[in-house]
Amino acid sequence: MSAISASPVEPAIVPFGSLEWFKHQVASTPDRPRRTAIMVAAAVLCVIISMTLQVPELSVTAYMPFFVSKENKHLTTLTGLLGFIGATIGIGGTLLLYKFTYGHPELRIPGMAIALFLGMWLSRVFVLGPLGFLIGFVVAVSQSVGEAVPSPELLVRGLLWLWVAIVYGAGLTVVLNALFLPDEETAGKHSPKPKGLFVPDAFTNPAHVHFALKVTFAAMFCYIFYMAIDWSGIHTALITCTFIALESTGATLHKGLLRIGGCVIGGALALFTIVFLMPHMVTIASLVVVVACASAIAGWIAAGSELISYAGLQIAFAFFYSVFQGYAPDTDLDNVRNRVIGILFGLIVTGLIFRYIWPERTIDRLGAALRVALQQLTRLVEIPRPETSIEAAKGDAHRLIGETSKSFDEAHRYLELTQFESEESSATDQVSTSELENILVRAGEIFASAKSLVQGDERQDQTRTALLSEITAEVQRLN
């Protein structure tokens, strides 16, 4: 007789795009209003300070609260610190590189490509992957504007002001989050510490190099294309190629759709503001009201789950990038048009490259995540071992429960992302996806029983034996 209760289990795949799915994603949660208010307040303060002191790159500064803000103080502070280090090293590195590449496109373009490749490779193999990505991204993007600046002095001034815009926007966001986000217990204190600066397969897994080459090729193709047709206004194509690239084709396409969706919404808000509101704005107070309203919409989405949060960031960036074209009201609509076209172009190029060149399918990552989860389940069910003390067994059990829960969360995420690869999957793959979903549901039931076993059920030995048998059966189905 099965040791698993026959309680109904919620389907693993959430139907993307359905009305119920959308209502669930935008529903209020305990910390969502507070996080949204912090982002709105930080964006408004950034606008007031930059407009008053006429700090350049206002759109970048106003965007930083959305980029840096995370679900807790620790992650927000860490993101702000990595942003400061990445921006400092990146801008310092690009200034040094400009000593050799300014006025020499034959050197600057290969320099951009090398910086992009190293940044994307480090994003996969470096323990602090976002830091490597940010340095490579800053160097590559800042090199891409070299031909548009008439003199080295103006170029240096602009890059230094960009550093100021990034750092003070990020710093203000970190301070507000530290002041107003509630303290919470430190999670994952039993998590294993990294043993080095690089992941274990950093220099042996060719997928990391393939990923970096794909992103570099997509971004450089977009850059050379828009420079060749003299349309630098769609430079967001290059940015899109680097920002939406993730570990699998499904994840990349998902992020790309969030980017274009957020861009369309943010662009529409900016279009409405420029056409109907901007001509009537005469004071900074009216601008603050508009910024607060747009930031509230973007912040509410950004404070949601991983399935939609990136769209909130794009709403904010599209709005600020289109509205803040100087320190005075401006009714130029070219930026709105160019940004949307650039993002669409970058999304198409990246999607084609990730689909046909060294594709990394989400279904393969789902299978790997399930294997890890089942291995952890086996170890959890076998606790306590005869050679282990009761106290040590309890510590091991709680640590394994946390690790296994994370593995299941990752598997559910991959299962949801397989929908974005459905059109390119064969009939066999579709059957495999359905089978993997069934294994995931069953493994979740086993996990619930295993947690009850750790907490102390009657007839533990019989329950443990039954659970181990069922785990073995699921592993055989997976293989």
CSV table of C-alpha atoms in Angstrom, one decimal:
chain,number,residue,atom,x,y,z
A,1,MET,CA,0.0,0.0,0.0
A,2,SER,CA,1.3,3.5,-0.9
A,3,ALA,CA,2.7,5.6,1.8
A,4,ILE,CA,1.5,8.7,0.0
A,5,SER,CA,-1.8,10.3,0.7
A,6,ALA,CA,-4.2,10.6,-2.2
A,7,SER,CA,-4.9,14.2,-1.7
A,8,PRO,CA,-5.4,16.2,-4.9
A,9,VAL,CA,-2.3,18.0,-6.2
A,10,GLU,CA,-2.3,21.3,-8.0
A,11,PRO,CA,-1.1,21.0,-11.6
A,12,ALA,CA,2.6,21.8,-12.0
A,13,ILE,CA,2.2,24.0,-15.1
A,14,VAL,CA,0.5,27.4,-14.6
A,15,PRO,CA,-1.3,28.4,-17.8
A,16,PHE,CA,0.6,31.4,-19.0
A,17,GLY,CA,-1.5,34.2,-20.3
A,18,SER,CA,-4.9,33.1,-18.9
A,19,LEU,CA,-7.0,35.5,-16.9
A,20,GLU,CA,-6.7,33.4,-13.7
A,21,TRP,CA,-2.9,33.3,-14.1
A,22,PHE,CA,-2.8,37.1,-14.6
A,23,LYS,CA,-5.0,37.8,-11.6
A,24,HIS,CA,-2.9,35.5,-9.4
A,25,GLN,CA,0.3,37.2,-10.5
A,26,VAL,CA,-0.9,40.8,-9.8
A,27,ALA,CA,-2.7,39.9,-6.5
A,28,SER,CA,-1.5,41.6,-3.4
A,29,THR,CA,0.9,39.9,-1.0
A,30,PRO,CA,2.0,40.9,2.5
A,31,ASP,CA,5.2,42.7,1.4
A,32,ARG,CA,4.1,43.9,-2.1
A,33,PRO,CA,2.6,47.3,-1.2
A,34,ARG,CA,5.6,48.1,1.0
A,35,ARG,CA,8.2,47.2,-1.7
A,36,THR,CA,6.2,49.1,-4.3
A,37,ALA,CA,6.1,52.2,-2.1
A,38,ILE,CA,9.8,52.0,-1.6
A,39,MET,CA,10.5,51.9,-5.3
A,40,VAL,CA,8.1,54.8,-5.9
A,41,ALA,CA,9.7,56.9,-3.2
A,42,ALA,CA,13.2,56.2,-4.4
A,43,ALA,CA,12.3,57.0,-8.1
A,44,VAL,CA,10.6,60.2,-7.1
A,45,LEU,CA,13.6,61.3,-4.9
A,46,CYS,CA,16.0,60.5,-7.8
A,47,VAL,CA,13.9,62.6,-10.2
A,48,ILE,CA,13.8,65.6,-7.8
A,49,ILE,CA,17.5,65.5,-7.0
A,50,SER,CA,18.6,65.0,-10.6
A,51,MET,CA,16.2,67.7,-11.9
A,52,THR,CA,17.3,70.2,-9.2
A,53,LEU,CA,21.0,69.6,-9.6
A,54,GLN,CA,20.8,68.8,-13.3
A,55,VAL,CA,22.6,65.5,-13.0
A,56,PRO,CA,22.9,63.9,-16.4
A,57,GLU,CA,21.5,60.4,-17.3
A,58,LEU,CA,18.3,61.0,-15.3
A,59,SER,CA,16.6,58.0,-17.0
A,60,VAL,CA,19.3,55.7,-15.7
A,61,THR,CA,19.2,57.1,-12.2
A,62,ALA,CA,15.4,56.8,-12.0
A,63,TYR,CA,15.6,53.2,-13.2
A,64,MET,CA,18.0,52.1,-10.5
A,65,PRO,CA,15.4,51.7,-7.7
A,66,PHE,CA,13.7,49.0,-9.8
A,67,PHE,CA,16.9,47.3,-10.8
A,68,VAL,CA,18.4,47.2,-7.3
A,69,SER,CA,15.3,46.6,-5.1
A,70,LYS,CA,14.9,42.9,-4.1
A,71,GLU,CA,12.6,41.0,-1.8
A,72,ASN,CA,14.7,41.6,1.3
A,73,LYS,CA,17.4,43.9,2.7
A,74,HIS,CA,20.2,41.5,2.3
A,75,LEU,CA,19.7,40.9,-1.4
A,76,THR,CA,19.1,44.6,-2.0
A,77,THR,CA,22.3,45.6,-0.3
A,78,LEU,CA,24.2,42.8,-2.1
A,79,THR,CA,22.8,44.0,-5.5
A,80,GLY,CA,23.7,47.6,-4.7
A,81,LEU,CA,27.2,46.6,-3.7
A,82,LEU,CA,27.7,44.5,-6.9
A,83,GLY,CA,26.3,47.4,-8.9
A,84,PHE,CA,28.8,49.8,-7.4
A,85,ILE,CA,31.7,47.5,-7.9
A,86,GLY,CA,30.6,46.5,-11.4
A,87,ALA,CA,30.0,50.1,-12.5
A,88,THR,CA,33.3,51.3,-11.1
A,89,ILE,CA,35.4,48.5,-12.7
A,90,GLY,CA,33.5,48.6,-15.9
A,91,ILE,CA,33.7,52.4,-16.5
A,92,GLY,CA,37.3,52.4,-15.3
A,93,GLY,CA,38.1,49.6,-17.7
A,94,THR,CA,36.3,51.3,-20.7
A,95,LEU,CA,38.2,54.5,-20.1
A,96,LEU,CA,41.5,52.6,-20.2
A,97,LEU,CA,40.4,50.8,-23.3
A,98,TYR,CA,39.4,54.1,-25.0
A,99,LYS,CA,43.1,55.1,-24.8
A,100,PHE,CA,43.7,52.6,-27.6
A,101,THR,CA,40.3,52.4,-29.3
A,102,TYR,CA,39.0,56.0,-29.6
A,103,GLY,CA,39.0,56.9,-33.2
A,104,HIS,CA,40.0,53.4,-34.2
A,105,PRO,CA,36.8,51.3,-34.9
A,106,GLU,CA,39.0,48.4,-36.1
A,107,LEU,CA,40.2,48.1,-32.5
A,108,ARG,CA,37.0,49.2,-30.7
A,109,ILE,CA,34.7,46.6,-32.3
A,110,PRO,CA,36.9,43.6,-31.4
A,111,GLY,CA,37.3,45.1,-27.9
A,112,MET,CA,33.5,45.2,-27.5
A,113,ALA,CA,33.2,41.6,-28.7
A,114,ILE,CA,35.9,40.4,-26.3
A,115,ALA,CA,34.4,42.3,-23.3
A,116,LEU,CA,30.9,40.9,-24.1
A,117,PHE,CA,32.3,37.3,-24.4
A,118,LEU,CA,34.2,37.5,-21.1
A,119,GLY,CA,31.2,39.1,-19.3
A,120,MET,CA,28.7,36.5,-20.5
A,121,TRP,CA,31.1,33.7,-19.8
A,122,LEU,CA,31.8,35.0,-16.3
A,123,SER,CA,28.0,35.3,-15.7
A,124,ARG,CA,27.9,31.5,-16.0
A,125,VAL,CA,31.1,30.3,-14.4
A,126,PHE,CA,31.8,33.0,-11.7
A,127,VAL,CA,30.3,32.5,-8.2
A,128,LEU,CA,29.3,36.2,-8.3
A,129,GLY,CA,28.0,35.8,-11.9
A,130,PRO,CA,26.1,39.1,-12.0
A,131,LEU,CA,29.3,41.0,-11.2
A,132,GLY,CA,31.1,39.5,-14.2
A,133,PHE,CA,28.1,40.2,-16.4
A,134,LEU,CA,27.8,43.8,-15.3
A,135,ILE,CA,31.5,44.6,-15.9
A,136,GLY,CA,31.4,43.1,-19.4
A,137,PHE,CA,28.1,44.8,-20.2
A,138,VAL,CA,29.2,48.3,-19.1
A,139,VAL,CA,32.5,48.0,-21.1
A,140,ALA,CA,30.7,46.8,-24.3
A,141,VAL,CA,27.8,49.3,-24.2
A,142,SER,CA,30.1,52.3,-23.3
A,143,GLN,CA,32.4,51.3,-26.2
A,144,SER,CA,29.5,51.2,-28.6
A,145,VAL,CA,28.9,55.0,-28.2
A,146,GLY,CA,32.4,56.1,-29.0
A,147,GLU,CA,31.7,57.2,-32.6
A,148,ALA,CA,28.8,59.4,-31.4
A,149,VAL,CA,30.9,61.6,-29.1
A,150,PRO,CA,32.8,64.4,-30.9
A,151,SER,CA,35.8,64.6,-28.5
A,152,PRO,CA,37.6,62.5,-25.8
A,153,GLU,CA,36.9,65.2,-23.2
A,154,LEU,CA,33.2,64.9,-23.6
A,155,LEU,CA,33.4,61.1,-23.7
A,156,VAL,CA,35.3,61.0,-20.3
A,157,ARG,CA,32.9,63.6,-18.8
A,158,GLY,CA,29.8,61.6,-20.0
A,159,LEU,CA,31.2,58.3,-18.6
A,160,LEU,CA,32.0,59.8,-15.2
A,161,TRP,CA,28.6,61.3,-15.0
A,162,LEU,CA,27.1,57.9,-15.9
A,163,TRP,CA,29.0,56.4,-12.9
A,164,VAL,CA,27.5,59.1,-10.6
A,165,ALA,CA,24.0,58.5,-11.9
A,166,ILE,CA,24.3,54.7,-11.3
A,167,VAL,CA,25.9,54.9,-7.9
A,168,TYR,CA,23.8,57.5,-6.3
A,169,GLY,CA,20.6,56.0,-7.6
A,170,ALA,CA,21.6,52.5,-6.3
A,171,GLY,CA,22.8,53.9,-3.0
A,172,LEU,CA,19.6,55.8,-2.3
A,173,THR,CA,17.6,52.7,-3.0
A,174,VAL,CA,19.7,50.6,-0.6
A,175,VAL,CA,19.3,53.1,2.1
A,176,LEU,CA,15.5,53.3,1.7
A,177,ASN,CA,15.2,49.5,1.7
A,178,ALA,CA,17.4,49.3,4.8
A,179,LEU,CA,15.1,51.8,6.6
A,180,PHE,CA,11.7,50.5,5.6
A,181,LEU,CA,11.9,46.9,4.7
A,182,PRO,CA,11.3,44.7,7.9
A,183,ASP,CA,14.0,42.5,9.3
A,184,GLU,CA,13.6,38.8,8.6
A,185,GLU,CA,15.3,35.7,9.7
A,186,THR,CA,18.4,34.8,7.8
A,187,ALA,CA,17.5,32.0,5.4
A,188,GLY,CA,19.8,29.2,4.3
A,189,LYS,CA,22.3,29.4,7.2
A,190,HIS,CA,23.0,25.8,6.7
A,191,SER,CA,23.6,26.2,2.9
A,192,PRO,CA,27.0,25.0,1.7
A,193,LYS,CA,29.7,27.7,1.2
A,194,PRO,CA,31.2,28.0,-2.2
A,195,LYS,CA,34.7,26.4,-2.3
A,196,GLY,CA,36.2,28.8,-4.9
A,197,LEU,CA,35.5,31.7,-7.2
A,198,PHE,CA,34.3,29.5,-10.0
A,199,VAL,CA,31.6,26.8,-10.4
A,200,PRO,CA,32.9,23.2,-10.4
A,201,ASP,CA,32.5,22.8,-14.2
A,202,ALA,CA,33.7,26.2,-15.2
A,203,PHE,CA,36.6,25.0,-17.4
A,204,THR,CA,35.2,21.6,-18.5
A,205,ASN,CA,31.7,22.3,-19.6
A,206,PRO,CA,31.6,23.6,-23.2
A,207,ALA,CA,28.1,24.9,-22.8
A,208,HIS,CA,29.5,28.0,-20.9
A,209,VAL,CA,31.6,29.0,-23.9
A,210,HIS,CA,28.8,28.2,-26.3
A,211,PHE,CA,26.5,30.5,-24.4
A,212,ALA,CA,29.0,33.4,-24.3
A,213,LEU,CA,29.6,33.0,-28.1
A,214,LYS,CA,25.9,33.0,-28.9
A,215,VAL,CA,25.2,36.2,-26.9
A,216,THR,CA,28.3,37.9,-28.4
A,217,PHE,CA,27.4,37.0,-31.9
A,218,ALA,CA,23.8,38.2,-31.5
A,219,ALA,CA,24.8,41.5,-29.8
A,220,MET,CA,27.6,42.3,-32.3
A,221,PHE,CA,25.3,41.4,-35.3
A,222,CYS,CA,22.7,43.9,-34.0
A,223,TYR,CA,25.4,46.6,-33.4
A,224,ILE,CA,27.0,46.2,-36.8
A,225,PHE,CA,23.6,46.2,-38.5
A,226,TYR,CA,22.2,49.4,-36.9
A,227,MET,CA,25.5,51.2,-37.4
A,228,ALA,CA,25.7,50.1,-41.1
A,229,ILE,CA,22.2,51.5,-41.8
A,230,ASP,CA,23.0,54.6,-39.6
A,231,TRP,CA,20.1,54.1,-37.2
A,232,SER,CA,21.8,54.2,-33.8
A,233,GLY,CA,18.4,55.0,-32.2
A,234,ILE,CA,17.7,51.3,-32.1
A,235,HIS,CA,20.7,50.6,-29.9
A,236,THR,CA,18.4,48.9,-27.5
A,237,ALA,CA,18.8,45.8,-29.8
A,238,LEU,CA,22.3,45.3,-28.4
A,239,ILE,CA,21.1,45.7,-24.8
A,240,THR,CA,18.2,43.3,-25.4
A,241,CYS,CA,20.6,40.6,-26.7
A,242,THR,CA,22.6,40.7,-23.5
A,243,PHE,CA,19.9,41.2,-20.9
A,244,ILE,CA,17.4,38.4,-22.0
A,245,ALA,CA,20.1,35.7,-22.5
A,246,LEU,CA,19.6,33.0,-19.9
A,247,GLU,CA,20.5,29.4,-19.2
A,248,SER,CA,18.1,27.8,-21.7
A,249,THR,CA,16.1,28.7,-24.8
A,250,GLY,CA,12.8,28.6,-22.9
A,251,ALA,CA,14.0,30.9,-20.2
A,252,THR,CA,15.5,33.3,-22.8
A,253,LEU,CA,12.3,33.5,-24.8
A,254,HIS,CA,10.2,34.0,-21.6
A,255,LYS,CA,12.4,36.9,-20.6
A,256,GLY,CA,12.3,38.3,-24.1
A,257,LEU,CA,8.5,38.3,-24.1
A,258,LEU,CA,8.5,40.0,-20.7
A,259,ARG,CA,10.9,42.6,-22.1
A,260,ILE,CA,8.8,43.4,-25.1
A,261,GLY,CA,5.5,43.4,-23.1
A,262,GLY,CA,7.0,45.7,-20.5
A,263,CYS,CA,8.4,48.0,-23.2
A,264,VAL,CA,5.0,48.3,-24.9
A,265,ILE,CA,3.3,49.2,-21.7
A,266,GLY,CA,6.0,51.6,-20.6
A,267,GLY,CA,6.1,53.1,-24.1
A,268,ALA,CA,2.3,53.5,-24.1
A,269,LEU,CA,2.5,55.3,-20.7
A,270,ALA,CA,5.3,57.5,-22.0
A,271,LEU,CA,3.4,58.3,-25.2
A,272,PHE,CA,0.3,59.3,-23.3
A,273,THR,CA,2.4,61.5,-21.0
A,274,ILE,CA,4.3,63.2,-23.9
A,275,VAL,CA,1.2,63.8,-26.0
A,276,PHE,CA,-1.5,64.7,-23.4
A,277,LEU,CA,0.3,65.7,-20.2
A,278,MET,CA,3.7,67.1,-21.0
A,279,PRO,CA,2.4,70.3,-22.8
A,280,HIS,CA,0.6,71.3,-19.6
A,281,MET,CA,3.5,70.6,-17.2
A,282,VAL,CA,5.1,73.8,-15.9
A,283,THR,CA,6.5,72.7,-12.5
A,284,ILE,CA,8.4,69.8,-11.1
A,285,ALA,CA,5.4,69.0,-8.8
A,286,SER,CA,3.3,67.9,-11.8
A,287,LEU,CA,6.2,65.8,-13.1
A,288,VAL,CA,6.6,64.1,-9.7
A,289,VAL,CA,2.9,63.1,-9.7
A,290,VAL,CA,3.3,61.5,-13.2
A,291,VAL,CA,6.5,59.7,-12.2
A,292,ALA,CA,4.9,58.4,-9.0
A,293,CYS,CA,1.9,57.0,-10.9
A,294,ALA,CA,4.0,55.3,-13.6
A,295,SER,CA,6.4,54.0,-10.9
A,296,ALA,CA,3.5,52.6,-8.9
A,297,ILE,CA,2.4,50.5,-11.9
A,298,ALA,CA,6.0,49.4,-12.7
A,299,GLY,CA,6.8,48.7,-9.0
A,300,TRP,CA,3.8,46.6,-8.4
A,301,ILE,CA,4.7,44.3,-11.3
A,302,ALA,CA,8.4,44.3,-10.4
A,303,ALA,CA,7.5,43.2,-6.8
A,304,GLY,CA,5.7,40.2,-8.1
A,305,SER,CA,7.0,36.7,-8.8
A,306,GLU,CA,9.9,35.8,-11.1
A,307,LEU,CA,7.3,35.0,-13.8
A,308,ILE,CA,6.4,38.7,-14.3
A,309,SER,CA,8.8,40.8,-12.3
A,310,TYR,CA,11.1,41.6,-15.2
A,311,ALA,CA,8.2,43.2,-17.1
A,312,GLY,CA,7.9,45.7,-14.3
A,313,LEU,CA,11.6,46.7,-14.7
A,314,GLN,CA,11.0,47.2,-18.5
A,315,ILE,CA,7.9,49.3,-17.9
A,316,ALA,CA,10.0,51.6,-15.7
A,317,PHE,CA,12.9,51.8,-18.1
A,318,ALA,CA,10.8,52.4,-21.2
A,319,PHE,CA,8.9,55.1,-19.5
A,320,PHE,CA,11.9,56.9,-18.0
A,321,TYR,CA,14.0,56.5,-21.2
A,322,SER,CA,11.2,58.0,-23.3
A,323,VAL,CA,10.0,60.8,-21.0
A,324,PHE,CA,13.4,62.1,-19.7
A,325,GLN,CA,15.0,63.6,-22.8
A,326,GLY,CA,16.4,66.6,-21.0
A,327,TYR,CA,15.6,69.0,-18.1
A,328,ALA,CA,12.6,70.6,-19.8
A,329,PRO,CA,9.4,69.2,-21.3
A,330,ASP,CA,10.0,67.5,-24.7
A,331,THR,CA,7.4,66.2,-27.1
A,332,ASP,CA,9.7,64.2,-29.3
A,333,LEU,CA,8.3,60.7,-30.0
A,334,ASP,CA,11.3,59.2,-31.8
A,335,ASN,CA,12.7,57.6,-28.6
A,336,VAL,CA,9.5,55.7,-28.0
A,337,ARG,CA,9.5,54.3,-31.6
A,338,ASN,CA,13.2,53.5,-31.7
A,339,ARG,CA,13.2,51.7,-28.4
A,340,VAL,CA,10.3,49.4,-29.3
A,341,ILE,CA,11.8,48.6,-32.7
A,342,GLY,CA,15.3,48.0,-31.2
A,343,ILE,CA,13.9,45.6,-28.6
A,344,LEU,CA,11.9,43.7,-31.2
A,345,PHE,CA,14.9,43.4,-33.5
A,346,GLY,CA,17.2,42.2,-30.6
A,347,LEU,CA,14.5,39.7,-29.5
A,348,ILE,CA,14.2,38.2,-33.0
A,349,VAL,CA,17.9,37.9,-33.5
A,350,THR,CA,18.5,36.3,-30.0
A,351,GLY,CA,15.6,33.9,-30.4
A,352,LEU,CA,16.8,32.6,-33.7
A,353,ILE,CA,20.4,32.2,-32.5
A,354,PHE,CA,19.4,30.4,-29.3
A,355,ARG,CA,17.0,28.2,-31.1
A,356,TYR,CA,19.3,26.9,-33.9
A,357,ILE,CA,22.9,27.3,-32.6
A,358,TRP,CA,23.9,25.0,-29.7
A,359,PRO,CA,20.4,25.0,-28.2
A,360,GLU,CA,20.1,24.4,-24.4
A,361,ARG,CA,16.6,23.0,-23.9
A,362,THR,CA,14.7,23.6,-20.8
A,363,ILE,CA,13.4,20.0,-20.7
A,364,ASP,CA,17.0,18.7,-20.3
A,365,ARG,CA,17.5,21.1,-17.3
A,366,LEU,CA,14.1,19.9,-15.9
A,367,GLY,CA,15.3,16.3,-16.0
A,368,ALA,CA,18.6,17.2,-14.3
A,369,ALA,CA,16.8,19.2,-11.6
A,370,LEU,CA,14.5,16.2,-10.9
A,371,ARG,CA,17.4,13.9,-10.5
A,372,VAL,CA,19.0,16.2,-8.0
A,373,ALA,CA,15.7,16.5,-6.1
A,374,LEU,CA,15.2,12.7,-6.0
A,375,GLN,CA,18.8,12.2,-4.8
A,376,GLN,CA,18.2,14.7,-2.0
A,377,LEU,CA,14.9,12.9,-1.1
A,378,THR,CA,16.7,9.6,-0.8
A,379,ARG,CA,19.2,11.1,1.7
A,380,LEU,CA,16.3,12.8,3.6
A,381,VAL,CA,14.3,9.6,4.0
A,382,GLU,CA,17.4,7.7,5.2
A,383,ILE,CA,17.9,10.0,8.2
A,384,PRO,CA,18.7,9.2,10.9
A,385,ARG,CA,21.6,6.9,10.2
A,386,PRO,CA,22.9,4.6,13.0
A,387,GLU,CA,26.2,6.4,13.2
A,388,THR,CA,24.6,9.8,13.6
A,389,SER,CA,23.5,11.4,16.8
A,390,ILE,CA,19.9,12.7,17.2
A,391,GLU,CA,21.0,16.4,17.3
A,392,ALA,CA,23.2,16.0,14.2
A,393,ALA,CA,20.4,14.1,12.4
A,394,LYS,CA,17.9,16.9,13.1
A,395,GLY,CA,20.4,19.5,11.7
A,396,ASP,CA,21.0,17.4,8.6
A,397,ALA,CA,17.3,16.9,8.1
A,398,HIS,CA,16.4,20.6,8.3
A,399,ARG,CA,19.3,21.4,5.9
A,400,LEU,CA,18.2,18.8,3.4
A,401,ILE,CA,14.6,19.9,3.6
A,402,GLY,CA,15.7,23.4,2.6
A,403,GLU,CA,17.9,22.2,-0.2
A,404,THR,CA,15.2,19.8,-1.5
A,405,SER,CA,12.6,22.5,-1.4
A,406,LYS,CA,14.8,24.8,-3.6
A,407,SER,CA,15.4,21.9,-6.0
A,408,PHE,CA,11.6,21.4,-6.4
A,409,ASP,CA,11.1,25.2,-6.9
A,410,GLU,CA,13.7,25.1,-9.6
A,411,ALA,CA,12.1,22.1,-11.3
A,412,HIS,CA,8.7,23.8,-11.2
A,413,ARG,CA,10.3,26.8,-12.8
A,414,TYR,CA,11.8,24.8,-15.6
A,415,LEU,CA,8.5,23.0,-16.1
A,416,GLU,CA,6.7,26.3,-16.6
A,417,LEU,CA,9.4,27.5,-19.1
A,418,THR,CA,9.1,24.3,-21.2
A,419,GLN,CA,5.9,25.9,-22.7
A,420,PHE,CA,8.0,28.4,-24.5
A,421,GLU,CA,9.8,25.6,-26.3
A,422,SER,CA,6.6,23.7,-27.3
A,423,GLU,CA,6.7,24.7,-30.9
A,424,GLU,CA,10.2,23.4,-31.5
A,425,SER,CA,9.7,20.2,-29.6
A,426,SER,CA,8.9,16.9,-31.3
A,427,ALA,CA,6.1,14.6,-30.4
A,428,THR,CA,8.5,12.5,-28.3
A,429,ASP,CA,9.5,15.6,-26.4
A,430,GLN,CA,5.9,16.4,-25.6
A,431,VAL,CA,5.4,12.9,-24.1
A,432,SER,CA,8.6,13.4,-22.1
A,433,THR,CA,7.4,16.7,-20.8
A,434,SER,CA,4.2,15.1,-19.7
A,435,GLU,CA,6.0,12.3,-18.1
A,436,LEU,CA,8.4,14.6,-16.3
A,437,GLU,CA,5.4,16.6,-15.0
A,438,ASN,CA,3.9,13.4,-13.5
A,439,ILE,CA,7.2,12.5,-11.9
A,440,LEU,CA,7.5,16.0,-10.4
A,441,VAL,CA,4.0,15.8,-8.9
A,442,ARG,CA,4.7,12.4,-7.5
A,443,ALA,CA,8.0,13.4,-6.1
A,444,GLY,CA,6.3,16.4,-4.4
A,445,GLU,CA,4.0,14.0,-2.7
A,446,ILE,CA,6.9,11.9,-1.5
A,447,PHE,CA,8.6,15.1,-0.2
A,448,ALA,CA,5.5,16.0,1.8
A,449,SER,CA,5.5,12.5,3.4
A,450,ALA,CA,9.3,12.6,4.0
A,451,LYS,CA,8.9,15.9,5.9
A,452,SER,CA,6.2,14.3,8.1
A,453,LEU,CA,8.5,11.3,8.7
A,454,VAL,CA,11.3,13.6,9.9
A,455,GLN,CA,8.9,15.3,12.3
A,456,GLY,CA,8.1,11.8,13.8
A,457,ASP,CA,5.3,9.6,12.5
A,458,GLU,CA,4.2,6.2,13.9
A,459,ARG,CA,5.5,3.1,12.1
A,460,GLN,CA,8.5,5.1,10.8
A,461,ASP,CA,10.4,2.1,9.6
A,462,GLN,CA,7.6,0.9,7.4
A,463,THR,CA,7.0,4.4,6.1
A,464,ARG,CA,10.7,4.9,5.3
A,465,THR,CA,10.9,1.6,3.4
A,466,ALA,CA,7.8,2.5,1.3
A,467,LEU,CA,9.1,5.9,0.5
A,468,LEU,CA,12.5,4.6,-0.6
A,469,SER,CA,10.8,2.1,-2.9
A,470,GLU,CA,8.7,4.8,-4.5
A,471,ILE,CA,11.7,7.1,-4.9
A,472,THR,CA,13.6,4.2,-6.6
A,473,ALA,CA,10.6,3.7,-8.9
A,474,GLU,CA,10.5,7.4,-9.9
A,475,VAL,CA,14.3,7.4,-10.6
A,476,GLN,CA,13.8,4.4,-12.9
A,477,ARG,CA,11.0,6.3,-14.8
A,478,LEU,CA,13.2,9.3,-15.1
A,479,ASN,CA,16.0,7.2,-16.6
